[in-house]
Amino acid sequence: MFERYDQPARRTLFFARFEASKLGVRSIETEHLLLGLMREPRGPAGRLLLTLPLTDLRKELEKNRTDERIETSVEIPFSPETKRVLQHACDEADGLTHRHIGPEHLLLGLMKEPNSRAATTLARYGMQLDGAREQVRELSVAMTA
């Protein structure tokens, strides 16, 4: 399933799992994926996220924290909503004619799930799908030039 994912995207998924574990939840939700993206600062997604107040964003996403921490050896599955985000990320990569799936595609995939906690939080901070997609396109071209 993750053959097309580049190393930064795989790290993002690892960090998302870590965030879910740290917050004591039983599935990887969209907000954990966004927290994982915030830990991968390089590339187009990182550049887009750096335009936001990351400390405030992190505090908001960590509000539903429990005192329980899930052991890192325990398997934490993706929620159905996060699975849809992963499919959206694949669709975004295809739409941009990118052979790989990177963190930038995961970010766009998050915003395509409009009722998710991650998407609504990003929207509150002014990040919209169409604008982010255009910026990803521009940054991807600039980074390969």
Tab-separated table of C-alpha atoms in Angstrom:
chain	number	residue	atom	x	y	z
A	1	MET	CA	0.000	0.000	0.000
A	2	PHE	CA	2.838	2.421	0.775
A	3	GLU	CA	5.153	1.617	-2.153
A	4	ARG	CA	4.670	5.052	-3.743
A	5	TYR	CA	5.299	6.901	-0.479
A	6	ASP	CA	8.660	8.678	-0.338
A	7	GLN	CA	10.782	8.633	2.830
A	8	PRO	CA	9.455	11.941	4.194
A	9	ALA	CA	5.864	10.675	3.769
A	10	ARG	CA	6.729	7.435	5.537
A	11	ARG	CA	8.332	9.419	8.356
A	12	THR	CA	5.160	11.502	8.545
A	13	LEU	CA	3.098	8.331	9.011
A	14	PHE	CA	5.546	7.114	11.664
A	15	PHE	CA	5.249	10.457	13.473
A	16	ALA	CA	1.435	10.325	13.189
A	17	ARG	CA	1.488	6.940	14.911
A	18	PHE	CA	3.823	8.339	17.570
A	19	GLU	CA	1.490	11.306	18.165
A	20	ALA	CA	-1.528	9.005	18.548
A	21	SER	CA	0.436	6.844	20.990
A	22	LYS	CA	1.616	9.875	22.969
A	23	LEU	CA	-1.938	11.206	23.213
A	24	GLY	CA	-3.267	7.821	24.369
A	25	VAL	CA	-5.732	7.135	21.556
A	26	ARG	CA	-6.544	3.827	19.898
A	27	SER	CA	-6.525	4.936	16.235
A	28	ILE	CA	-4.575	7.342	14.071
A	29	GLU	CA	-6.898	10.233	13.337
A	30	THR	CA	-6.485	13.114	10.916
A	31	GLU	CA	-5.165	15.407	13.645
A	32	HIS	CA	-2.356	12.923	14.353
A	33	LEU	CA	-1.469	12.939	10.674
A	34	LEU	CA	-1.335	16.742	10.769
A	35	LEU	CA	0.847	16.616	13.877
A	36	GLY	CA	3.085	14.170	12.013
A	37	LEU	CA	3.305	16.575	9.080
A	38	MET	CA	4.386	19.319	11.468
A	39	ARG	CA	7.393	17.168	12.408
A	40	GLU	CA	8.525	16.924	8.761
A	41	PRO	CA	9.505	20.547	8.024
A	42	ARG	CA	11.262	20.045	4.687
A	43	GLY	CA	9.572	20.105	1.315
A	44	PRO	CA	6.438	21.822	0.065
A	45	ALA	CA	4.182	20.686	2.934
A	46	GLY	CA	6.665	21.879	5.530
A	47	ARG	CA	6.990	25.245	3.841
A	48	LEU	CA	3.220	25.674	3.769
A	49	LEU	CA	2.827	24.708	7.405
A	50	LEU	CA	5.592	27.092	8.465
A	51	THR	CA	3.291	29.949	7.444
A	52	LEU	CA	0.983	28.985	10.334
A	53	PRO	CA	1.425	29.558	14.088
A	54	LEU	CA	2.585	25.988	14.755
A	55	THR	CA	2.682	26.268	18.551
A	56	ASP	CA	-0.957	27.362	18.652
A	57	LEU	CA	-1.902	24.731	16.087
A	58	ARG	CA	-0.202	21.970	18.109
A	59	LYS	CA	-1.935	23.067	21.332
A	60	GLU	CA	-5.303	23.012	19.611
A	61	LEU	CA	-4.747	19.561	18.117
A	62	GLU	CA	-3.543	18.113	21.428
A	63	LYS	CA	-6.614	19.246	23.417
A	64	ASN	CA	-8.191	15.781	23.625
A	65	ARG	CA	-5.158	14.248	25.290
A	66	THR	CA	-5.597	11.417	27.819
A	67	ASP	CA	-3.242	10.548	30.654
A	68	GLU	CA	-2.803	7.104	29.166
A	69	ARG	CA	0.064	6.536	26.773
A	70	ILE	CA	-0.162	3.642	24.331
A	71	GLU	CA	2.971	1.502	24.188
A	72	THR	CA	4.878	1.905	20.941
A	73	SER	CA	4.793	-1.865	20.419
A	74	VAL	CA	0.982	-1.852	20.206
A	75	GLU	CA	-0.448	-1.663	16.703
A	76	ILE	CA	-2.478	1.506	16.196
A	77	PRO	CA	-4.721	1.361	13.115
A	78	PHE	CA	-5.718	4.215	10.853
A	79	SER	CA	-9.251	5.457	11.440
A	80	PRO	CA	-11.675	5.178	8.483
A	81	GLU	CA	-11.401	8.948	8.011
A	82	THR	CA	-7.586	8.771	7.895
A	83	LYS	CA	-7.772	5.900	5.392
A	84	ARG	CA	-9.844	8.184	3.151
A	85	VAL	CA	-7.197	10.900	3.558
A	86	LEU	CA	-4.538	8.435	2.378
A	87	GLN	CA	-6.638	7.692	-0.707
A	88	HIS	CA	-7.129	11.431	-1.297
A	89	ALA	CA	-3.333	11.852	-1.068
A	90	CYS	CA	-2.894	9.259	-3.821
A	91	ASP	CA	-5.487	11.066	-5.936
A	92	GLU	CA	-3.718	14.399	-5.377
A	93	ALA	CA	-0.363	12.938	-6.435
A	94	ASP	CA	-1.998	11.518	-9.563
A	95	GLY	CA	-3.691	14.854	-10.303
A	96	LEU	CA	-0.345	16.635	-10.066
A	97	THR	CA	1.255	13.864	-12.203
A	98	HIS	CA	3.710	13.042	-9.401
A	99	ARG	CA	5.004	9.480	-9.327
A	100	HIS	CA	5.569	9.515	-5.583
A	101	ILE	CA	3.321	10.374	-2.669
A	102	GLY	CA	4.963	12.894	-0.363
A	103	PRO	CA	3.972	14.880	2.701
A	104	GLU	CA	2.567	17.589	0.423
A	105	HIS	CA	0.051	15.085	-0.954
A	106	LEU	CA	-0.848	13.993	2.576
A	107	LEU	CA	-1.495	17.640	3.468
A	108	LEU	CA	-3.747	18.081	0.432
A	109	GLY	CA	-5.462	14.786	1.249
A	110	LEU	CA	-6.220	16.078	4.749
A	111	MET	CA	-7.909	19.139	3.323
A	112	LYS	CA	-10.027	17.019	0.966
A	113	GLU	CA	-11.704	15.454	4.003
A	114	PRO	CA	-13.528	18.720	4.834
A	115	ASN	CA	-15.242	17.669	8.055
A	116	SER	CA	-12.134	16.168	9.615
A	117	ARG	CA	-10.627	17.794	12.658
A	118	ALA	CA	-7.387	18.491	10.766
A	119	ALA	CA	-9.143	20.145	7.814
A	120	THR	CA	-11.400	22.305	9.951
A	121	THR	CA	-8.432	23.394	12.068
A	122	LEU	CA	-6.370	24.251	8.978
A	123	ALA	CA	-9.309	26.196	7.546
A	124	ARG	CA	-9.620	28.172	10.788
A	125	TYR	CA	-5.977	29.186	10.324
A	126	GLY	CA	-6.705	30.280	6.742
A	127	MET	CA	-5.389	27.305	4.766
A	128	GLN	CA	-7.704	26.305	1.905
A	129	LEU	CA	-7.404	23.355	-0.475
A	130	ASP	CA	-7.248	25.236	-3.789
A	131	GLY	CA	-4.642	27.701	-2.571
A	132	ALA	CA	-2.554	24.961	-0.954
A	133	ARG	CA	-2.714	22.842	-4.113
A	134	GLU	CA	-1.444	25.753	-6.209
A	135	GLN	CA	1.337	26.450	-3.725
A	136	VAL	CA	2.348	22.766	-3.733
A	137	ARG	CA	2.462	22.866	-7.518
A	138	GLU	CA	4.655	26.002	-7.484
A	139	LEU	CA	6.934	24.766	-4.689
A	140	SER	CA	7.367	21.376	-6.341
A	141	VAL	CA	8.473	23.034	-9.586
A	142	ALA	CA	10.773	25.429	-7.720
A	143	MET	CA	12.373	22.634	-5.689
A	144	THR	CA	13.142	20.549	-8.777
A	145	ALA	CA	14.575	23.495	-10.750
